[in-house]
Coordinates of N, CA, C and O in Angstrom, one line a residue:
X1249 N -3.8 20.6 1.4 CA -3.2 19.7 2.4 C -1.7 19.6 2.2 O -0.9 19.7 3.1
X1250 N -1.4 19.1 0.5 CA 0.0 19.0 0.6 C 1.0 20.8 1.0 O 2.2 20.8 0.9
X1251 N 0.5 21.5 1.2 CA 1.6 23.0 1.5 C 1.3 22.7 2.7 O 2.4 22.7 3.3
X1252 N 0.4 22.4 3.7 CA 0.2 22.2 5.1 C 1.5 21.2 5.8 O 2.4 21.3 6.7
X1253 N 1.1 20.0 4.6 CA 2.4 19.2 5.3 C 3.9 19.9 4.8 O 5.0 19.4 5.2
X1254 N 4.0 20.7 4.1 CA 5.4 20.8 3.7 C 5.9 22.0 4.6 O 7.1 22.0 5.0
X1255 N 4.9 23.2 4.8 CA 5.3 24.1 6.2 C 5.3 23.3 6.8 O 6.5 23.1 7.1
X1256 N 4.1 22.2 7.9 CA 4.4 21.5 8.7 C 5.7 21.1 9.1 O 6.2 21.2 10.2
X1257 N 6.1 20.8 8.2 CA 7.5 19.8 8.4 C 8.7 20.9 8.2 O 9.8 20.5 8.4
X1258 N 8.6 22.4 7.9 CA 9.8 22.8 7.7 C 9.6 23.9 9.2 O 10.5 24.5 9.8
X1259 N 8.2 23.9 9.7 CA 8.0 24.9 10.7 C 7.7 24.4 12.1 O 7.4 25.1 13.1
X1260 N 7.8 23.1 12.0 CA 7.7 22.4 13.4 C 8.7 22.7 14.5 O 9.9 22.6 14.3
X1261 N 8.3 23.0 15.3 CA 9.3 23.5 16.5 C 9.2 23.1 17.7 O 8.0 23.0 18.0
X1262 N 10.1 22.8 18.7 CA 10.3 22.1 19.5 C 10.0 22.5 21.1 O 11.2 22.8 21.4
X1263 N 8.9 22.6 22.5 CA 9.4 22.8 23.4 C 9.4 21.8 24.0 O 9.2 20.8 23.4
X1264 N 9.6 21.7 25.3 CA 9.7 20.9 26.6 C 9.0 19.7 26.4 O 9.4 18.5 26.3
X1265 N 7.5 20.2 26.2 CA 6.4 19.1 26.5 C 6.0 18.9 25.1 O 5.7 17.8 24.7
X1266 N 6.1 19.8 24.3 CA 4.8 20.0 22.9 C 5.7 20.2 21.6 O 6.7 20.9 21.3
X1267 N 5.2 19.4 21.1 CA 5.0 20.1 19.5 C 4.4 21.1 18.6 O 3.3 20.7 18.0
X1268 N 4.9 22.2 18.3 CA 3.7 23.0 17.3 C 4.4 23.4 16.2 O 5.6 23.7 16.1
X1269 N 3.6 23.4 15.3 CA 3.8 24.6 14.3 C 3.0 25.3 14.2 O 2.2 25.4 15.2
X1270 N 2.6 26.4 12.6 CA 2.0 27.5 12.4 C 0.5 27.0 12.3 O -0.4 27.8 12.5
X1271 N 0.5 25.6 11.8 CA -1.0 25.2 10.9 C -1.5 24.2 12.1 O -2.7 24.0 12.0
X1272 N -1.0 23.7 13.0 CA -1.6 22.7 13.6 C -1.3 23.1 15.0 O -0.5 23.8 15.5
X1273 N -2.2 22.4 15.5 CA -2.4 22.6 17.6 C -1.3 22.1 18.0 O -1.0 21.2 17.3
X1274 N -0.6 22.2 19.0 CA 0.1 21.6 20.2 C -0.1 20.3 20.4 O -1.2 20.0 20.8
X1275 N 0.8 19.2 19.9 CA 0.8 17.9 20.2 C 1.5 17.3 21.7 O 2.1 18.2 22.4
X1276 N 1.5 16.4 22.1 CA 1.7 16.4 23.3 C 2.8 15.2 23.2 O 2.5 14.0 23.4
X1277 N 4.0 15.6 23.0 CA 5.5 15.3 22.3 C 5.2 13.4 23.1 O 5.0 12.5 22.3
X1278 N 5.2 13.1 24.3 CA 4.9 11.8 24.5 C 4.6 10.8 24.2 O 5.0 9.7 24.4
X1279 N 3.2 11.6 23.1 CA 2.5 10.8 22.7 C 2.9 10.2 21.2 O 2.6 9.1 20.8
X1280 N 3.9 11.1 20.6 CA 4.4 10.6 19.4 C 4.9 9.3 19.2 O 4.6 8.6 18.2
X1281 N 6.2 8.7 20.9 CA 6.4 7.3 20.4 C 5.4 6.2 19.9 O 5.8 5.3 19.1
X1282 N 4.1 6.4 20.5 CA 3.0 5.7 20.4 C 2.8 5.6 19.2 O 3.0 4.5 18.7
X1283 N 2.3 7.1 18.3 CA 2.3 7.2 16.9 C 3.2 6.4 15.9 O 2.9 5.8 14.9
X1284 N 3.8 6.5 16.3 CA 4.7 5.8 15.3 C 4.7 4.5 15.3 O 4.7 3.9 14.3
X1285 N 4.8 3.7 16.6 CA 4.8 2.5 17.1 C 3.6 1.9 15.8 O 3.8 1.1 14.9
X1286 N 2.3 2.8 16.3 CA 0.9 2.5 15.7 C 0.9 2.7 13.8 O 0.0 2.5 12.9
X1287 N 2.1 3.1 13.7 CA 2.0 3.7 12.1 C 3.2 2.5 12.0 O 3.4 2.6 10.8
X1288 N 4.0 1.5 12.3 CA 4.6 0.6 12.1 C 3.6 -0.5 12.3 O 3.7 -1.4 11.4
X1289 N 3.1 -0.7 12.8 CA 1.8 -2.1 13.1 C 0.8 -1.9 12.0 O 0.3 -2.9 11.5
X1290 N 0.5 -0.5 11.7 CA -0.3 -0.4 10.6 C 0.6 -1.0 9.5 O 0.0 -1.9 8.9
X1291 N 1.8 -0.8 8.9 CA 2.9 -1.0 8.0 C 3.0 -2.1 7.7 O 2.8 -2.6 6.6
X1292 N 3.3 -2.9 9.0 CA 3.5 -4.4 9.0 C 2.4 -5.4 9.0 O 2.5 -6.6 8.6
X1293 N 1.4 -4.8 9.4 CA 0.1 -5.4 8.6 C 0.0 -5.6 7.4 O 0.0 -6.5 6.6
X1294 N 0.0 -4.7 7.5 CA -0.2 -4.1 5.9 C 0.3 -5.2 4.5 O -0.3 -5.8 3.7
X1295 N 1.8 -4.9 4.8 CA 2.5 -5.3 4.1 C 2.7 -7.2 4.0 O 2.8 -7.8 2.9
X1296 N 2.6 -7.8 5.3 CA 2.2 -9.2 5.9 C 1.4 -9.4 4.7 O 1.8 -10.1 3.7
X1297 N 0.1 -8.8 4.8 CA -1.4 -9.2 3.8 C -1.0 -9.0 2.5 O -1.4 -9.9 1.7
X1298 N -0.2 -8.1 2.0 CA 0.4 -8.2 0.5 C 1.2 -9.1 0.1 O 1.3 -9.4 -1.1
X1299 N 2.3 -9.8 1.3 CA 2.9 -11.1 1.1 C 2.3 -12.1 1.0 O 2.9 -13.0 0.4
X1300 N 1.0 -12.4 1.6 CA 0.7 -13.4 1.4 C -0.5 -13.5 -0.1 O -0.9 -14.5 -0.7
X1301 N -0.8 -12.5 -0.1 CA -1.2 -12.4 -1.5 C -0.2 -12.4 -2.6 O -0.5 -12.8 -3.7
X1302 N 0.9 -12.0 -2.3 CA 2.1 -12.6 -3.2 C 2.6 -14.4 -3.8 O 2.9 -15.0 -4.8
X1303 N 2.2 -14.6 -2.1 CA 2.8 -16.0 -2.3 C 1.0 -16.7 -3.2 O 1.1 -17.4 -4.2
X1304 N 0.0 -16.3 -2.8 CA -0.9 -16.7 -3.7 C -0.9 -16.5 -5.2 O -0.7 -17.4 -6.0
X1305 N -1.0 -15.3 -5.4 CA -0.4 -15.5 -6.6 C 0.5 -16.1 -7.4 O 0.3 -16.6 -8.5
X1306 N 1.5 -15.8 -6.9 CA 2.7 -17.3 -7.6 C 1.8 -18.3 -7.7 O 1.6 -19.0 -8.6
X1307 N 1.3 -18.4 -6.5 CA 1.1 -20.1 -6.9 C -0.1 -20.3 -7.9 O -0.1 -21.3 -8.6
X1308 N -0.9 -19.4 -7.9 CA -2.1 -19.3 -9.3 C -1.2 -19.6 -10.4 O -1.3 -20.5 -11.1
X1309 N 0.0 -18.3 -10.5 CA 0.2 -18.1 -11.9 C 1.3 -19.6 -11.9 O 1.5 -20.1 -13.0
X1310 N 2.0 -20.1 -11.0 CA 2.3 -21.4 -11.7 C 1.4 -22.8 -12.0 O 1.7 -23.8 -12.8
X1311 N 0.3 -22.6 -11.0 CA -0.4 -24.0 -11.7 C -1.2 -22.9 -13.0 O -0.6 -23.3 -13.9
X1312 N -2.0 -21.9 -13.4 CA -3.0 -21.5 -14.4 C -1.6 -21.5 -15.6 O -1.7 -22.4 -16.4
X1313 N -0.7 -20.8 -15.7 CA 0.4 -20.6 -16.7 C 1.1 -21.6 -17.3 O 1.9 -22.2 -16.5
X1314 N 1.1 -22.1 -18.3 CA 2.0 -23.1 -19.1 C 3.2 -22.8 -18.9 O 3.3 -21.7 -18.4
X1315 N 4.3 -23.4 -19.0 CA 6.0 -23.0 -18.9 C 5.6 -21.6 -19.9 O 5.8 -20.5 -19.5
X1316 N 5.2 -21.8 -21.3 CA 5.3 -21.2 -22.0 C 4.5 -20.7 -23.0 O 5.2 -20.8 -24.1
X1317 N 3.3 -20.1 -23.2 CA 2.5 -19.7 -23.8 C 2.9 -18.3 -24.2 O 3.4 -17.5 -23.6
X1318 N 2.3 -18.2 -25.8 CA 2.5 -17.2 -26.6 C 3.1 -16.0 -25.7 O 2.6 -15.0 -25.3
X1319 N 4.3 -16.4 -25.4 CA 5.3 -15.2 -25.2 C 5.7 -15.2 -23.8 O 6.8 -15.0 -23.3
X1320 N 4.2 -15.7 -23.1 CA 4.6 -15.6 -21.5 C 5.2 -16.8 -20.7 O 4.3 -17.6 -20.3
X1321 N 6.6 -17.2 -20.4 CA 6.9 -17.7 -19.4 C 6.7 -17.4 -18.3 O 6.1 -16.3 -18.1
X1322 N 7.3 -18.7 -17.0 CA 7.4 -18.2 -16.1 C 8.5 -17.2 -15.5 O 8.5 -16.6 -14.4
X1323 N 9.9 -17.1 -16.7 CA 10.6 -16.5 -16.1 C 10.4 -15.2 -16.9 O 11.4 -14.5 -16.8
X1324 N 9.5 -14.7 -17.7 CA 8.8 -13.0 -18.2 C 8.6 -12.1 -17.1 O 9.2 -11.0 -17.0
X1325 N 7.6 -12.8 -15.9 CA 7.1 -11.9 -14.5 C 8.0 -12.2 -13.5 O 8.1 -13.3 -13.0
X1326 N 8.6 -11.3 -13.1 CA 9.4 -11.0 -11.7 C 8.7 -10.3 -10.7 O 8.9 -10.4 -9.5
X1327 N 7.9 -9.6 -11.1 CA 7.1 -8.5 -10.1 C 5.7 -9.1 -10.4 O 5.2 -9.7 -11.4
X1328 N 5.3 -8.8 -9.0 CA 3.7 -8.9 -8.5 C 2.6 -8.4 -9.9 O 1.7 -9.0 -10.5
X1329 N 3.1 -7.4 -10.1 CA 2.6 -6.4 -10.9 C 2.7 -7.4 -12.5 O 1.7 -7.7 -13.1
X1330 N 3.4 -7.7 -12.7 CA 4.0 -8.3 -14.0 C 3.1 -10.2 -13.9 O 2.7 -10.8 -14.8
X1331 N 3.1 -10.5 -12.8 CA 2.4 -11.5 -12.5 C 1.1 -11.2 -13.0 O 0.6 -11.6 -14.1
X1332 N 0.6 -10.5 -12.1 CA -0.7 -10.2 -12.1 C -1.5 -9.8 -13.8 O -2.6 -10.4 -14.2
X1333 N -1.0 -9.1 -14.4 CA -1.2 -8.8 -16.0 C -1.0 -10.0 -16.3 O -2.0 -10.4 -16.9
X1334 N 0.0 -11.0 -16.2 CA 0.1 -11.9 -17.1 C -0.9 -12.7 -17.0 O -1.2 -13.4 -18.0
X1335 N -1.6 -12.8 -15.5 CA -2.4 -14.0 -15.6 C -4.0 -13.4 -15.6 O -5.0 -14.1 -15.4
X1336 N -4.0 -11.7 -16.0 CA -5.5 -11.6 -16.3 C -5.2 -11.4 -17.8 O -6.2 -11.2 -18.4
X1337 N -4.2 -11.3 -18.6 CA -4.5 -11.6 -20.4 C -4.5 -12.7 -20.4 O -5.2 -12.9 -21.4
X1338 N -3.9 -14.3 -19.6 CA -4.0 -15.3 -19.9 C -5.4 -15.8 -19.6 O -5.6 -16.8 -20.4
X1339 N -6.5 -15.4 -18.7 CA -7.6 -15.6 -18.0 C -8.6 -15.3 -19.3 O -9.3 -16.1 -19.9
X1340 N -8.3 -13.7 -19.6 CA -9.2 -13.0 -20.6 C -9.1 -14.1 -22.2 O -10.1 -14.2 -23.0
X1341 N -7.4 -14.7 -22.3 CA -7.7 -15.5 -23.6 C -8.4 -16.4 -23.4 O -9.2 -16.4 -24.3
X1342 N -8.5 -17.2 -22.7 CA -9.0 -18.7 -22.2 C -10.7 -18.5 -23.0 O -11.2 -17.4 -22.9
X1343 N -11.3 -19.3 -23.6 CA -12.4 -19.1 -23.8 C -13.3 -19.9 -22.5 O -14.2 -19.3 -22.0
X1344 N -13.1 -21.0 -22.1 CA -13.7 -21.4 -20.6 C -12.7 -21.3 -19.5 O -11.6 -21.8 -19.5
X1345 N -13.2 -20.4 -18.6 CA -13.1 -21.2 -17.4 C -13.5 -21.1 -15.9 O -14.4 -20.3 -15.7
X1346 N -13.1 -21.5 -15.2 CA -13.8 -21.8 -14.0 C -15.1 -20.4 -13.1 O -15.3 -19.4 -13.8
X1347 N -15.5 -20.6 -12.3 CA -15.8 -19.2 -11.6 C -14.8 -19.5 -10.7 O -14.8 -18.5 -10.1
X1348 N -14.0 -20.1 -10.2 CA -13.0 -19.9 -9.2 C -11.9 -19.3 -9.6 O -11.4 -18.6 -8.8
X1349 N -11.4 -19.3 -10.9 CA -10.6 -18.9 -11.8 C -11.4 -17.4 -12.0 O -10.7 -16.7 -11.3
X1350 N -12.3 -16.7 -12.5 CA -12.6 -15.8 -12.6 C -12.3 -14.6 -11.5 O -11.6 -13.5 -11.6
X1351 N -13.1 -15.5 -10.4 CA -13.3 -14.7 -8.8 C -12.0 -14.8 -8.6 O -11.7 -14.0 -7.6
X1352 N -11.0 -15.4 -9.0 CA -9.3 -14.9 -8.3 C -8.9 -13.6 -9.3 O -8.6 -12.6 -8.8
X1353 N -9.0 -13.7 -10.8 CA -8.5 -12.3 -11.4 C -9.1 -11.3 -11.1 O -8.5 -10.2 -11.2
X1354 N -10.4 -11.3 -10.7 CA -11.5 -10.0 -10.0 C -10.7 -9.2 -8.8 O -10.6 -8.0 -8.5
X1355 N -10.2 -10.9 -7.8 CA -9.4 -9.8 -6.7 C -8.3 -9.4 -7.1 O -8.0 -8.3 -6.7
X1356 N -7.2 -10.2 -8.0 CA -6.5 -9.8 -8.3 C -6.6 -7.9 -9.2 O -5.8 -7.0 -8.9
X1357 N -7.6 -7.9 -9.9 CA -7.9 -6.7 -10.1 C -7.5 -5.8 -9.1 O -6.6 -5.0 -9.2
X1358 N -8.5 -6.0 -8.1 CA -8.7 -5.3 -7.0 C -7.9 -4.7 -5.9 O -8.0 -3.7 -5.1
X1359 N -6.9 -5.7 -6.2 CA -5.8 -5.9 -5.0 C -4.7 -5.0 -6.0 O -4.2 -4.2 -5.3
X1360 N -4.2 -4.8 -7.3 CA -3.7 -4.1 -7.8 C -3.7 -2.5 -7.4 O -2.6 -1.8 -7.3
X1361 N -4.8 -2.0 -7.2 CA -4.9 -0.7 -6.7 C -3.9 -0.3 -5.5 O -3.5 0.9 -5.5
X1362 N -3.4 -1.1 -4.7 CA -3.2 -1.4 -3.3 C -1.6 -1.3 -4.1 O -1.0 -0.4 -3.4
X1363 N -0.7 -1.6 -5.1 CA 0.2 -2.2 -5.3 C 1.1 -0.3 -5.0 O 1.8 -0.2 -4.0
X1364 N 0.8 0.5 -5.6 CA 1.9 1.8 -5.2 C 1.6 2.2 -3.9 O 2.4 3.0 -3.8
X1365 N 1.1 2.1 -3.0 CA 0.5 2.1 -1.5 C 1.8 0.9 -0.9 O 2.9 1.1 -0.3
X1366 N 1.4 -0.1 -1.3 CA 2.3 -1.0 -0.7 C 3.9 -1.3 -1.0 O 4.6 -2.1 -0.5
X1367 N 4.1 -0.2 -2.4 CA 5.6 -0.1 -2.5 C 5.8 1.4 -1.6 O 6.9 1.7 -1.3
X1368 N 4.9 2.2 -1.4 CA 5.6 3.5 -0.1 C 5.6 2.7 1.0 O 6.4 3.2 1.8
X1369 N 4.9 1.6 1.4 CA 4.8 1.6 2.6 C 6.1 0.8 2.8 O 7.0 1.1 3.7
X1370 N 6.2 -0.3 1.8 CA 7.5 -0.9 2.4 C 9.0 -0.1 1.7 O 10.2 -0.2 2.1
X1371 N 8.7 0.6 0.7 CA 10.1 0.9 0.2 C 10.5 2.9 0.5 O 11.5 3.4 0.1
X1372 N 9.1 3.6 1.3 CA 9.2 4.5 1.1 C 9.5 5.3 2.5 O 9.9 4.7 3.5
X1373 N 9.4 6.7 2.5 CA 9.6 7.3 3.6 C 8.4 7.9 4.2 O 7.5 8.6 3.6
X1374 N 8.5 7.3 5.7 CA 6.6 7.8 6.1 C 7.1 8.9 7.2 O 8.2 8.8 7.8
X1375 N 6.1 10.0 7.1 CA 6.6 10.9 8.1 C 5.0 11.2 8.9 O 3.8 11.0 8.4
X1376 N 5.3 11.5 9.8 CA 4.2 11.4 11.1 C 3.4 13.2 11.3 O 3.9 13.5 12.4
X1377 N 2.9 13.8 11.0 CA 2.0 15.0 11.3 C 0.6 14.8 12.2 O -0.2 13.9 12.5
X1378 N 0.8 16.3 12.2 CA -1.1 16.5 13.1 C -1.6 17.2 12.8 O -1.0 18.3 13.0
X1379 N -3.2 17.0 12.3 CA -4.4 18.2 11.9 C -4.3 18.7 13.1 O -3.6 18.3 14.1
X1380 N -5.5 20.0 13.0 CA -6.0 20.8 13.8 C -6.2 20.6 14.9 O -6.0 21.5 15.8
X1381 N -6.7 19.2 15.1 CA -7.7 18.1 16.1 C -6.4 17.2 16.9 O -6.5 16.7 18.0
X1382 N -5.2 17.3 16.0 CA -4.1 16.5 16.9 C -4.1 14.9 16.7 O -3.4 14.0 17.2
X1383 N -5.2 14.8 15.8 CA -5.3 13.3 15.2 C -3.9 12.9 13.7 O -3.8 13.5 12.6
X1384 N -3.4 12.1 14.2 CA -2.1 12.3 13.2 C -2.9 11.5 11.6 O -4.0 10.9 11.3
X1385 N -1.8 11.9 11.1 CA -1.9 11.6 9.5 C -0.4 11.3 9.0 O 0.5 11.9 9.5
X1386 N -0.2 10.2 8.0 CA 1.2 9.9 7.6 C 1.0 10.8 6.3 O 0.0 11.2 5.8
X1387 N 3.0 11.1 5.9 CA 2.6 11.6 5.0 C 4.3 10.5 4.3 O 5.4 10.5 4.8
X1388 N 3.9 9.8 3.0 CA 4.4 8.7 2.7 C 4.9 9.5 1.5 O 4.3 10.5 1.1
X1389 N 6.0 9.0 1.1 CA 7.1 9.9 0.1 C 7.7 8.6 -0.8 O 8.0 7.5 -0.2
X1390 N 7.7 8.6 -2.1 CA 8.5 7.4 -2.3 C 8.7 8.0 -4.3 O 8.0 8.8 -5.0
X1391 N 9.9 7.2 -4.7 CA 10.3 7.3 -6.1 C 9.5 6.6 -6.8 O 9.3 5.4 -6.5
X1392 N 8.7 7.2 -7.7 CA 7.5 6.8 -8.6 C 8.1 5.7 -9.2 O 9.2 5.8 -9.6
X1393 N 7.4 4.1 -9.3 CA 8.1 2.8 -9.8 C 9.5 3.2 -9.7 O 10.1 3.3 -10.8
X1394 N 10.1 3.3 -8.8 CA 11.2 3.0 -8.2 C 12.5 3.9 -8.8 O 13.4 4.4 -8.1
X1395 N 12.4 4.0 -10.6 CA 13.4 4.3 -11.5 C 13.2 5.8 -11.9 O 14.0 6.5 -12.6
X1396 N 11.7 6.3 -11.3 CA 12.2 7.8 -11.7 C 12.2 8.3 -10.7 O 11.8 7.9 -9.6
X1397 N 12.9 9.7 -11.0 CA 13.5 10.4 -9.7 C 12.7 11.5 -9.1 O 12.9 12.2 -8.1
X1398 N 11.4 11.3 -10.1 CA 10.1 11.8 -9.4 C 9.8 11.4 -8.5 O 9.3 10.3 -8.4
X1399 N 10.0 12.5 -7.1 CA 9.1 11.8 -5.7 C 7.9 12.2 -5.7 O 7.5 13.3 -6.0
X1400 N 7.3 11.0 -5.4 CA 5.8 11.5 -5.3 C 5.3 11.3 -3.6 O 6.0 10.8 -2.7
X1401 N 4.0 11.8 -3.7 CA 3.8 12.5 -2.2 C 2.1 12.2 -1.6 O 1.1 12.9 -1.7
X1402 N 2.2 11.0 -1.0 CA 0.8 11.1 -0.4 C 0.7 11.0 0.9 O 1.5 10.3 1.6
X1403 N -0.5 12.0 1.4 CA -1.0 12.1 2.9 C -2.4 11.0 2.6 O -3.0 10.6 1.7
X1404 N -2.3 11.0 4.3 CA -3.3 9.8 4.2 C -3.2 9.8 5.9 O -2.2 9.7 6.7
X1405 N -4.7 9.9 6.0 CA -4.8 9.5 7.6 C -4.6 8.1 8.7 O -4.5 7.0 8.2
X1406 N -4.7 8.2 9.4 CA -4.1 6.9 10.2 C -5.7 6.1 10.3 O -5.7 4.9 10.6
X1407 N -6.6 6.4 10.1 CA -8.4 5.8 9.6 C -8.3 5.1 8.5 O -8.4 3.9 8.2
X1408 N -7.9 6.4 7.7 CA -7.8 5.5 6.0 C -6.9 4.7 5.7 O -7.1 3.8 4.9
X1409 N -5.4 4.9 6.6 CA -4.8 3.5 6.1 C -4.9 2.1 7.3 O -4.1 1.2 7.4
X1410 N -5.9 2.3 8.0 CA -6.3 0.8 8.4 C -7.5 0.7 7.6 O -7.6 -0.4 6.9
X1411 N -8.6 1.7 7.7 CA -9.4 0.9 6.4 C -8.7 -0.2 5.3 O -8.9 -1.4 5.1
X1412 N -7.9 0.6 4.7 CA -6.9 0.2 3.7 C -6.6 -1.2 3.5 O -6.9 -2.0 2.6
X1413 N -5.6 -1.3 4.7 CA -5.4 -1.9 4.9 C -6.0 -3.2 5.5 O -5.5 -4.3 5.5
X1414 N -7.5 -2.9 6.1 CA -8.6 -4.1 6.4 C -9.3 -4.4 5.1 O -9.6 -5.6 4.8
X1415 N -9.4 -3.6 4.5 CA -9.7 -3.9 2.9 C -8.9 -5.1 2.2 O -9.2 -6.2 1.7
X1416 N -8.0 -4.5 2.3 CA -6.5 -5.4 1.4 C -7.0 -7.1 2.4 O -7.4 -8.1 1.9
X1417 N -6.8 -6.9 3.8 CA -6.9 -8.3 4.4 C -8.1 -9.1 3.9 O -8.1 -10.3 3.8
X1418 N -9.5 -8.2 3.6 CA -10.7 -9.2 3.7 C -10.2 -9.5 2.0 O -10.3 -10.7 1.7
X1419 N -9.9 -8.8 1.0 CA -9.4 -9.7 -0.3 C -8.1 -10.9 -0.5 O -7.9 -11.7 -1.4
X1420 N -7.4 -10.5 0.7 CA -6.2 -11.8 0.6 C -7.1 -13.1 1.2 O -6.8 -14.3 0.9
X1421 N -7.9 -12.9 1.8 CA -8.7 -14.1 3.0 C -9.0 -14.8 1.5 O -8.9 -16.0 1.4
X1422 N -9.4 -14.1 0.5 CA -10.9 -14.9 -0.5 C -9.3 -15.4 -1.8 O -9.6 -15.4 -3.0
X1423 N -8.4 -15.5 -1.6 CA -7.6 -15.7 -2.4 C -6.6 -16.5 -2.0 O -5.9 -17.1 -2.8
X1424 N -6.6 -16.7 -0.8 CA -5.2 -17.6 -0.2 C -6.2 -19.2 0.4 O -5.5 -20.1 0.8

């Protein structure tokens, strides 16, 4: 799939009405503004639901976190990511505590998966293709954790990133 999208993209050619290249059918050039429109609404979903699981979080890790416990302040975690670790070794040391407390580091778990997804989506470059069938697929490009200059490269269809993305919303619901 990834040599598909990379001729795709270097062999796309342009008439009147259509889009084709070598690997994929005749798109019906019209319909692209839609596509994209639909691949920004997916984005902004998207990304919405990880903000507010942001702002949940802070607020876990400042009521569960002491100012300052064996190493971890509040001012150690800057990132989601750095949040999130701090408050499942703080969870894991605790010898009691809550099931509400439990069931938030579980999604937090969970929701971690979601975290390089949701830095292509908001920091990365998405480009728009079509299988065989003319059903588009993104194909999301972004610098691996930001600092190396490795791009990395995922396709992903416009199904799987609303699943995805309805996924991520039903775990922010049980957390906010």
């Amino acid at each position: 799939m990834m040599s598909n999208s990379k001729s795709a993209t270097k062999n796309l050619t342009n008439t009147s009405k259509t889009a084709q290249n070598d690997n994929f059918c005749c798109i019906d050039r019209s319909k692209i503004p839609q596509y994209i429109e639909e691949l920004n609404r997916i984005r902004g979903t998207f990304i919405s639901n990880y903000a507010k699981y942001e702002f949940a979080l802070s607020k876990l890790y400042v009521e569960l976190l002491p100012v300052k416990i064996e190493g971890v302040g509040l001012n150690s975690a800057n990132t989601t990511s750095q949040k999130s670790e701090a408050l499942i070794k703080f969870v894991e040391s605790q010898k009691k505590n809550s099931k509400q407390i439990i069931d938030s580091v579980e999604i937090i778990r969970d929701v971690k998966k979601y975290e390089t997804l949701r830095n292509s989506l908001a920091h990365g470059v998405a480009e728009i293709l079509f299988d065989e069938n003319a059903n588009p697929f993104f194909v999301l490009k972004y610098f691996l954790q930001g600092i190396n200059q490795k791009v990395e490269c995922q396709i992903i269809s416009r199904d799987e990133l609303k699943k995805m993305t309805n996924d991520l919303k039903s775990l922010v619901t049980k957390i906010v």
